[in-house]
């Protein structure tokens, strides 16, 4: 069993100036691809479900059990953190109850005082079970599974207050965007990242990781980013490989329509993408004693 909570893993990453990949899953194929890539590279990994993906897959318990059972059936030995991505207050509580190892409470769209108050409540509930908590300050631009943000830069004073609630990692708006970056995107705000890194001890989280140039990702990691969130990149890779399979007429050759064949190129493309991006992060093969779930 290699499911673990996130606190120590990510703290070690920030201290060691590397990051751990946080990849969104949507189904069994996605889950197998992410786990297989991490195992092959012998590095810890975080698998996360958005609220939308969890609803699509059948709920938080099913998602938790799917990941747990897949780890077992694939003999995965690297540490794996099962995490809720961009959860509202109710979702965070549901994921905690379902046995997730880590939750993000995303209160960016609430008045800050309410974001702070609810973050405190989630920290108390989660930490009573050893579950790690991510909070968000500022916002991530664009849209992901119904979560919309204007891309406001994180306010350093607000970040300090959120950090003081005892959260385990902090997602901060630093010019990052969910989904594909527009051609005129100006890049990450490294000055704001530095201001945050100077006063926040916890590992920092870079959302909207898909499409950020490798040198910016590496610079951000060197400054305190310890969790890199990737979703769109895997979706694009899966769609491209699947389209190529169909456009080549392979679904019409023999039993090429069998989902085990039809979904194979896309699944392989996700695995290759995960491996490539992990390669940017310098992730170390941390060994932890697996915890009871
Ligand atoms: O929460 C998940 C992410 O921030 C992923 O963003 O789809 O732009 O990679 P992305
Ligand atoms: Zn995100």
Tab-separated table of C-alpha atoms and ligand atoms in Angstrom:
chain	number	residue	atom	x	y	z
A	1	UNK	CA	0.000	0.000	0.000
A	2	UNK	CA	1.571	3.301	-0.957
A	3	UNK	CA	-1.153	5.884	-0.247
A	4	UNK	CA	0.227	8.594	2.031
A	5	UNK	CA	-0.764	12.016	3.314
A	6	UNK	CA	0.903	14.974	1.673
A	7	UNK	CA	2.391	17.056	4.490
A	8	UNK	CA	5.861	15.522	4.830
A	9	UNK	CA	6.283	14.752	1.131
A	10	UNK	CA	5.697	18.319	0.029
A	11	UNK	CA	7.615	19.854	2.924
A	12	UNK	CA	10.607	17.732	1.863
A	13	UNK	CA	10.127	18.921	-1.719
A	14	UNK	CA	10.201	22.604	-0.788
A	15	UNK	CA	13.234	22.061	1.424
A	16	UNK	CA	14.988	20.116	-1.329
A	17	UNK	CA	14.093	22.639	-4.078
A	18	UNK	CA	12.177	20.185	-6.212
A	19	UNK	CA	8.491	19.671	-6.976
A	20	UNK	CA	6.083	16.757	-6.980
A	21	UNK	CA	3.644	16.419	-9.860
A	22	UNK	CA	-0.085	16.700	-9.173
A	23	UNK	CA	-2.023	15.166	-12.053
A	24	UNK	CA	-5.800	15.186	-12.520
A	25	UNK	CA	-7.471	11.873	-13.187
A	26	UNK	CA	-10.742	11.234	-15.024
A	27	UNK	CA	-11.065	7.466	-15.169
A	28	UNK	CA	-9.256	4.140	-14.861
A	29	UNK	CA	-7.013	4.717	-17.897
A	30	UNK	CA	-5.869	8.111	-16.591
A	31	UNK	CA	-5.226	6.624	-13.161
A	32	UNK	CA	-3.172	3.735	-14.535
A	33	UNK	CA	-1.162	6.066	-16.783
A	34	UNK	CA	-0.258	8.461	-13.938
A	35	UNK	CA	0.616	5.681	-11.498
A	36	UNK	CA	2.590	3.753	-14.134
A	37	UNK	CA	4.667	6.826	-15.017
A	38	UNK	CA	5.506	7.606	-11.377
A	39	UNK	CA	6.412	3.987	-10.681
A	40	UNK	CA	8.669	3.806	-13.725
A	41	UNK	CA	10.505	6.950	-12.609
A	42	UNK	CA	10.436	5.823	-8.958
A	43	UNK	CA	9.086	9.146	-7.670
A	44	UNK	CA	6.171	10.173	-5.450
A	45	UNK	CA	3.099	11.484	-7.228
A	46	UNK	CA	-0.188	13.159	-6.388
A	47	UNK	CA	-3.409	12.113	-8.126
A	48	UNK	CA	-6.249	14.572	-7.867
A	49	UNK	CA	-9.893	14.762	-8.818
A	50	UNK	CA	-11.734	18.000	-9.425
A	51	UNK	CA	-15.297	18.141	-8.121
A	52	UNK	CA	-16.489	17.701	-11.712
A	53	UNK	CA	-14.312	14.645	-12.353
A	54	UNK	CA	-15.414	13.051	-9.076
A	55	UNK	CA	-19.054	13.580	-10.053
A	56	UNK	CA	-18.367	12.131	-13.507
A	57	UNK	CA	-16.610	9.093	-12.035
A	58	UNK	CA	-19.308	8.326	-9.458
A	59	UNK	CA	-18.373	10.201	-6.299
A	60	UNK	CA	-15.512	10.648	-3.858
A	61	UNK	CA	-15.656	7.167	-2.346
A	62	UNK	CA	-15.473	5.550	-5.751
A	63	UNK	CA	-12.514	7.758	-6.749
A	64	UNK	CA	-10.638	6.985	-3.541
A	65	UNK	CA	-11.304	3.270	-3.873
A	66	UNK	CA	-10.390	3.248	-7.561
A	67	UNK	CA	-6.992	4.779	-6.841
A	68	UNK	CA	-6.407	2.537	-3.833
A	69	UNK	CA	-7.337	-0.629	-5.754
A	70	UNK	CA	-5.308	0.386	-8.814
A	71	UNK	CA	-2.227	0.958	-6.653
A	72	UNK	CA	-2.679	-2.550	-5.313
A	73	UNK	CA	-3.323	-4.251	-8.643
A	74	UNK	CA	-0.356	-2.499	-10.319
A	75	UNK	CA	1.966	-3.199	-7.347
A	76	UNK	CA	2.744	0.496	-7.058
A	77	UNK	CA	5.353	1.098	-4.360
A	78	UNK	CA	6.081	4.823	-4.743
A	79	UNK	CA	4.229	7.175	-2.362
A	80	UNK	CA	0.895	8.339	-3.806
A	81	UNK	CA	-1.247	11.160	-2.405
A	82	UNK	CA	-4.975	11.113	-3.235
A	83	UNK	CA	-6.079	14.743	-3.333
A	84	UNK	CA	-9.200	16.830	-3.943
A	85	UNK	CA	-8.513	19.627	-6.440
A	86	UNK	CA	-10.349	22.995	-6.108
A	87	UNK	CA	-12.962	21.735	-3.662
A	88	UNK	CA	-15.632	23.943	-2.189
A	89	UNK	CA	-16.439	23.642	1.527
A	90	UNK	CA	-18.911	20.750	1.090
A	91	UNK	CA	-16.647	18.874	-1.314
A	92	UNK	CA	-13.665	19.186	1.018
A	93	UNK	CA	-15.707	17.691	3.854
A	94	UNK	CA	-16.992	14.896	1.579
A	95	UNK	CA	-13.493	14.020	0.365
A	96	UNK	CA	-12.198	13.944	3.949
A	97	UNK	CA	-15.029	11.575	4.870
A	98	UNK	CA	-14.316	9.411	1.799
A	99	UNK	CA	-10.709	8.861	2.876
A	100	UNK	CA	-8.752	11.193	0.584
A	101	UNK	CA	-5.223	11.823	1.888
A	102	UNK	CA	-5.271	15.510	1.054
A	103	UNK	CA	-7.798	18.197	0.122
A	104	UNK	CA	-7.763	21.619	-1.457
A	105	UNK	CA	-10.300	24.035	-0.065
A	106	UNK	CA	-10.598	26.696	-2.746
A	107	UNK	CA	-12.308	29.729	-1.252
A	108	UNK	CA	-10.926	32.260	-3.744
A	109	UNK	CA	-14.425	33.335	-4.790
A	110	UNK	CA	-15.529	34.041	-1.197
A	111	UNK	CA	-14.946	37.273	0.735
A	112	UNK	CA	-11.454	36.816	2.219
A	113	UNK	CA	-12.706	36.666	5.838
A	114	UNK	CA	-14.972	33.772	4.888
A	115	UNK	CA	-12.224	32.021	2.923
A	116	UNK	CA	-10.024	32.322	6.034
A	117	UNK	CA	-12.712	31.085	8.414
A	118	UNK	CA	-13.689	28.095	6.289
A	119	UNK	CA	-10.033	27.211	5.649
A	120	UNK	CA	-9.550	27.080	9.448
A	121	UNK	CA	-12.523	24.729	9.774
A	122	UNK	CA	-11.265	22.411	7.028
A	123	UNK	CA	-7.759	22.394	8.545
A	124	UNK	CA	-9.207	21.312	11.913
A	125	UNK	CA	-11.318	18.555	10.350
A	126	UNK	CA	-8.546	17.306	8.063
A	127	UNK	CA	-5.672	17.481	10.527
A	128	UNK	CA	-7.659	15.454	13.065
A	129	UNK	CA	-7.219	12.616	10.538
A	130	UNK	CA	-3.691	13.507	9.403
A	131	UNK	CA	-5.030	14.748	6.045
A	132	UNK	CA	-3.136	17.614	4.413
A	133	UNK	CA	-4.841	20.836	3.280
A	134	UNK	CA	-4.173	23.231	0.400
A	135	UNK	CA	-5.750	26.698	0.351
A	136	UNK	CA	-5.867	29.355	-2.353
A	137	UNK	CA	-5.112	33.058	-2.317
A	138	UNK	CA	-5.554	35.327	-5.315
A	139	UNK	CA	-6.944	33.275	-8.177
A	140	UNK	CA	-5.932	31.162	-11.127
A	141	UNK	CA	-7.114	32.719	-14.374
A	142	UNK	CA	-9.326	30.874	-16.855
A	143	UNK	CA	-11.689	27.995	-16.154
A	144	UNK	CA	-11.333	24.406	-15.017
A	145	UNK	CA	-14.348	22.147	-14.526
A	146	UNK	CA	-16.591	25.105	-13.708
A	147	UNK	CA	-14.051	26.848	-11.423
A	148	UNK	CA	-13.553	30.301	-12.902
A	149	UNK	CA	-10.900	32.817	-11.872
A	150	UNK	CA	-9.972	36.314	-12.997
A	151	UNK	CA	-6.295	35.698	-12.343
A	152	UNK	CA	-5.889	38.173	-9.460
A	153	UNK	CA	-2.354	38.179	-8.067
A	154	UNK	CA	-2.096	36.769	-4.547
A	155	UNK	CA	-2.059	39.422	-1.813
A	156	UNK	CA	0.948	38.813	0.426
A	157	UNK	CA	-0.835	39.829	3.653
A	158	UNK	CA	-3.755	37.523	2.876
A	159	UNK	CA	-1.323	34.740	2.049
A	160	UNK	CA	0.304	35.173	5.472
A	161	UNK	CA	-3.066	34.941	7.198
A	162	UNK	CA	-4.018	31.785	5.286
A	163	UNK	CA	-0.624	30.231	6.032
A	164	UNK	CA	-1.155	30.962	9.739
A	165	UNK	CA	-4.229	28.683	9.754
A	166	UNK	CA	-1.806	25.741	9.602
A	167	UNK	CA	-2.459	24.727	5.988
A	168	UNK	CA	0.073	22.351	4.482
A	169	UNK	CA	0.496	24.050	1.105
A	170	UNK	CA	-0.650	27.271	-0.518
A	171	UNK	CA	-1.868	27.854	-4.073
A	172	UNK	CA	-1.239	31.423	-5.131
A	173	UNK	CA	-2.255	33.402	-8.168
A	174	UNK	CA	0.996	34.557	-9.821
A	175	UNK	CA	-0.263	35.133	-13.362
A	176	UNK	CA	-0.938	31.429	-13.960
A	177	UNK	CA	-3.979	30.335	-15.953
A	178	UNK	CA	-6.014	27.124	-16.187
A	179	UNK	CA	-6.195	25.615	-19.666
A	180	UNK	CA	-4.200	26.755	-22.662
A	181	UNK	CA	-2.176	29.975	-22.374
A	182	UNK	CA	-3.034	32.756	-24.839
A	183	UNK	CA	-0.307	33.771	-27.285
A	184	UNK	CA	-0.015	37.170	-25.570
A	185	UNK	CA	0.456	35.721	-22.043
A	186	UNK	CA	3.121	37.723	-20.212
A	187	UNK	CA	4.535	34.885	-18.125
A	188	UNK	CA	4.632	34.165	-14.400
A	189	UNK	CA	4.983	37.053	-11.922
A	190	UNK	CA	8.257	36.015	-10.337
A	191	UNK	CA	8.442	39.185	-8.210
A	192	UNK	CA	5.196	38.242	-6.479
A	193	UNK	CA	6.331	34.635	-6.123
A	194	UNK	CA	9.511	35.876	-4.425
A	195	UNK	CA	7.526	38.107	-2.037
A	196	UNK	CA	5.362	35.117	-1.113
A	197	UNK	CA	8.276	32.711	-0.792
A	198	UNK	CA	10.032	35.167	1.547
A	199	UNK	CA	7.222	35.041	4.114
A	200	UNK	CA	5.458	31.687	3.599
A	201	UNK	CA	7.197	28.601	4.975
A	202	UNK	CA	4.777	26.091	3.500
A	203	UNK	CA	5.305	24.566	0.060
A	204	UNK	CA	3.751	26.734	-2.678
A	205	UNK	CA	1.567	25.315	-5.436
A	206	UNK	CA	1.644	26.273	-9.109
A	207	UNK	CA	-1.732	25.653	-10.744
A	208	UNK	CA	-2.295	25.856	-14.477
A	209	UNK	CA	0.960	24.008	-15.103
A	210	UNK	CA	0.065	22.979	-18.670
A	211	UNK	CA	1.810	25.124	-21.246
A	212	UNK	CA	4.148	27.055	-18.933
A	213	UNK	CA	7.585	27.001	-20.593
A	214	UNK	CA	10.034	24.602	-18.953
A	215	UNK	CA	12.486	27.345	-17.886
A	216	UNK	CA	9.715	29.217	-16.051
A	217	UNK	CA	8.611	26.018	-14.312
A	218	UNK	CA	12.199	25.319	-13.221
A	219	UNK	CA	12.699	28.874	-11.977
A	220	UNK	CA	9.417	28.755	-10.022
A	221	UNK	CA	10.471	25.464	-8.406
A	222	UNK	CA	13.830	26.920	-7.416
A	223	UNK	CA	11.909	29.744	-5.670
A	224	UNK	CA	9.561	27.598	-3.557
A	225	UNK	CA	6.982	25.909	-5.788
A	226	UNK	CA	6.806	22.295	-4.582
A	227	UNK	CA	3.549	21.099	-6.172
A	228	UNK	CA	2.927	21.513	-9.910
A	229	UNK	CA	-0.652	20.946	-11.103
A	230	UNK	CA	-1.159	19.500	-14.578
A	231	UNK	CA	-4.471	18.679	-16.229
A	232	UNK	CA	-4.941	20.129	-19.727
A	233	UNK	CA	-1.603	18.806	-21.034
A	234	UNK	CA	-2.726	15.201	-20.435
A	235	UNK	CA	-6.145	15.884	-21.958
A	236	UNK	CA	-4.542	17.307	-25.103
A	237	UNK	CA	-2.115	14.386	-25.380
A	238	UNK	CA	-4.937	11.861	-24.966
A	239	UNK	CA	-7.149	13.598	-27.539
A	240	UNK	CA	-4.331	13.915	-30.105
A	241	UNK	CA	-3.304	10.249	-29.906
A	242	UNK	CA	-6.929	9.084	-30.041
A	243	UNK	CA	-7.666	11.306	-33.038
A	244	UNK	CA	-4.616	9.966	-34.877
A	245	UNK	CA	-5.769	6.384	-34.230
A	246	UNK	CA	-9.217	7.084	-35.632
A	247	UNK	CA	-8.047	9.244	-38.515
A	248	UNK	CA	-5.697	6.416	-39.541
A	249	UNK	CA	-8.787	4.174	-39.724
A	250	UNK	CA	-7.405	1.801	-37.077
A	251	UNK	CA	-10.751	1.514	-35.303
A	252	UNK	CA	-12.065	-0.049	-38.515
A	253	UNK	CA	-9.285	-2.620	-38.861
A	254	UNK	CA	-10.133	-5.979	-37.298
A	255	UNK	CA	-11.308	-5.374	-33.735
A	256	UNK	CA	-9.689	-1.954	-33.528
A	257	UNK	CA	-12.971	-0.639	-32.152
A	258	UNK	CA	-12.426	-2.629	-28.918
A	259	UNK	CA	-12.041	0.031	-26.191
A	260	UNK	CA	-8.949	-1.766	-24.919
A	261	UNK	CA	-7.344	-1.003	-28.303
A	262	UNK	CA	-9.064	2.305	-29.026
A	263	UNK	CA	-8.029	3.864	-25.706
A	264	UNK	CA	-4.498	2.438	-25.651
A	265	UNK	CA	-2.673	5.140	-27.697
A	266	UNK	CA	-4.293	7.932	-25.648
A	267	UNK	CA	-3.406	6.196	-22.394
A	268	UNK	CA	0.187	5.764	-23.525
A	269	UNK	CA	0.276	9.458	-24.513
A	270	UNK	CA	-0.824	10.457	-20.986
A	271	UNK	CA	1.893	8.267	-19.480
A	272	UNK	CA	4.552	9.797	-21.757
A	273	UNK	CA	3.348	13.322	-20.917
A	274	UNK	CA	3.425	12.646	-17.170
A	275	UNK	CA	6.949	11.239	-17.444
A	276	UNK	CA	8.165	14.210	-19.488
A	277	UNK	CA	6.777	16.789	-17.060
A	278	UNK	CA	8.048	14.926	-13.996
A	279	UNK	CA	11.442	15.116	-15.688
A	280	UNK	CA	11.284	18.928	-15.372
A	281	UNK	CA	10.620	18.870	-11.648
A	282	UNK	CA	13.710	17.157	-10.280
A	283	UNK	CA	11.440	15.006	-8.114
A	284	UNK	CA	13.455	12.906	-5.663
A	285	UNK	CA	12.591	9.248	-4.985
A	286	UNK	CA	11.457	9.856	-1.392
A	287	UNK	CA	10.859	6.717	0.618
A	288	UNK	CA	8.141	6.887	3.257
A	289	UNK	CA	6.753	4.215	5.508
A	290	UNK	CA	3.291	3.611	4.078
A	291	UNK	CA	0.507	4.668	6.400
A	292	UNK	CA	-2.623	2.714	7.188
A	293	UNK	CA	-5.563	4.050	5.199
B	1	LIG	O1	-5.988	22.297	-10.629
B	1	LIG	C1	-5.476	21.820	-11.656
B	1	LIG	C2	-4.634	22.603	-12.486
B	1	LIG	O2	-4.301	23.810	-11.970
B	1	LIG	C3	-4.315	22.205	-13.848
B	1	LIG	O3	-4.261	23.282	-14.741
B	1	LIG	O4	-5.218	22.273	-16.788
B	1	LIG	O5	-3.871	24.313	-16.895
B	1	LIG	O6	-2.799	22.140	-16.356
B	1	LIG	P1	-4.020	22.988	-16.294
B	2	LIG	ZN1	-5.953	24.449	-10.542
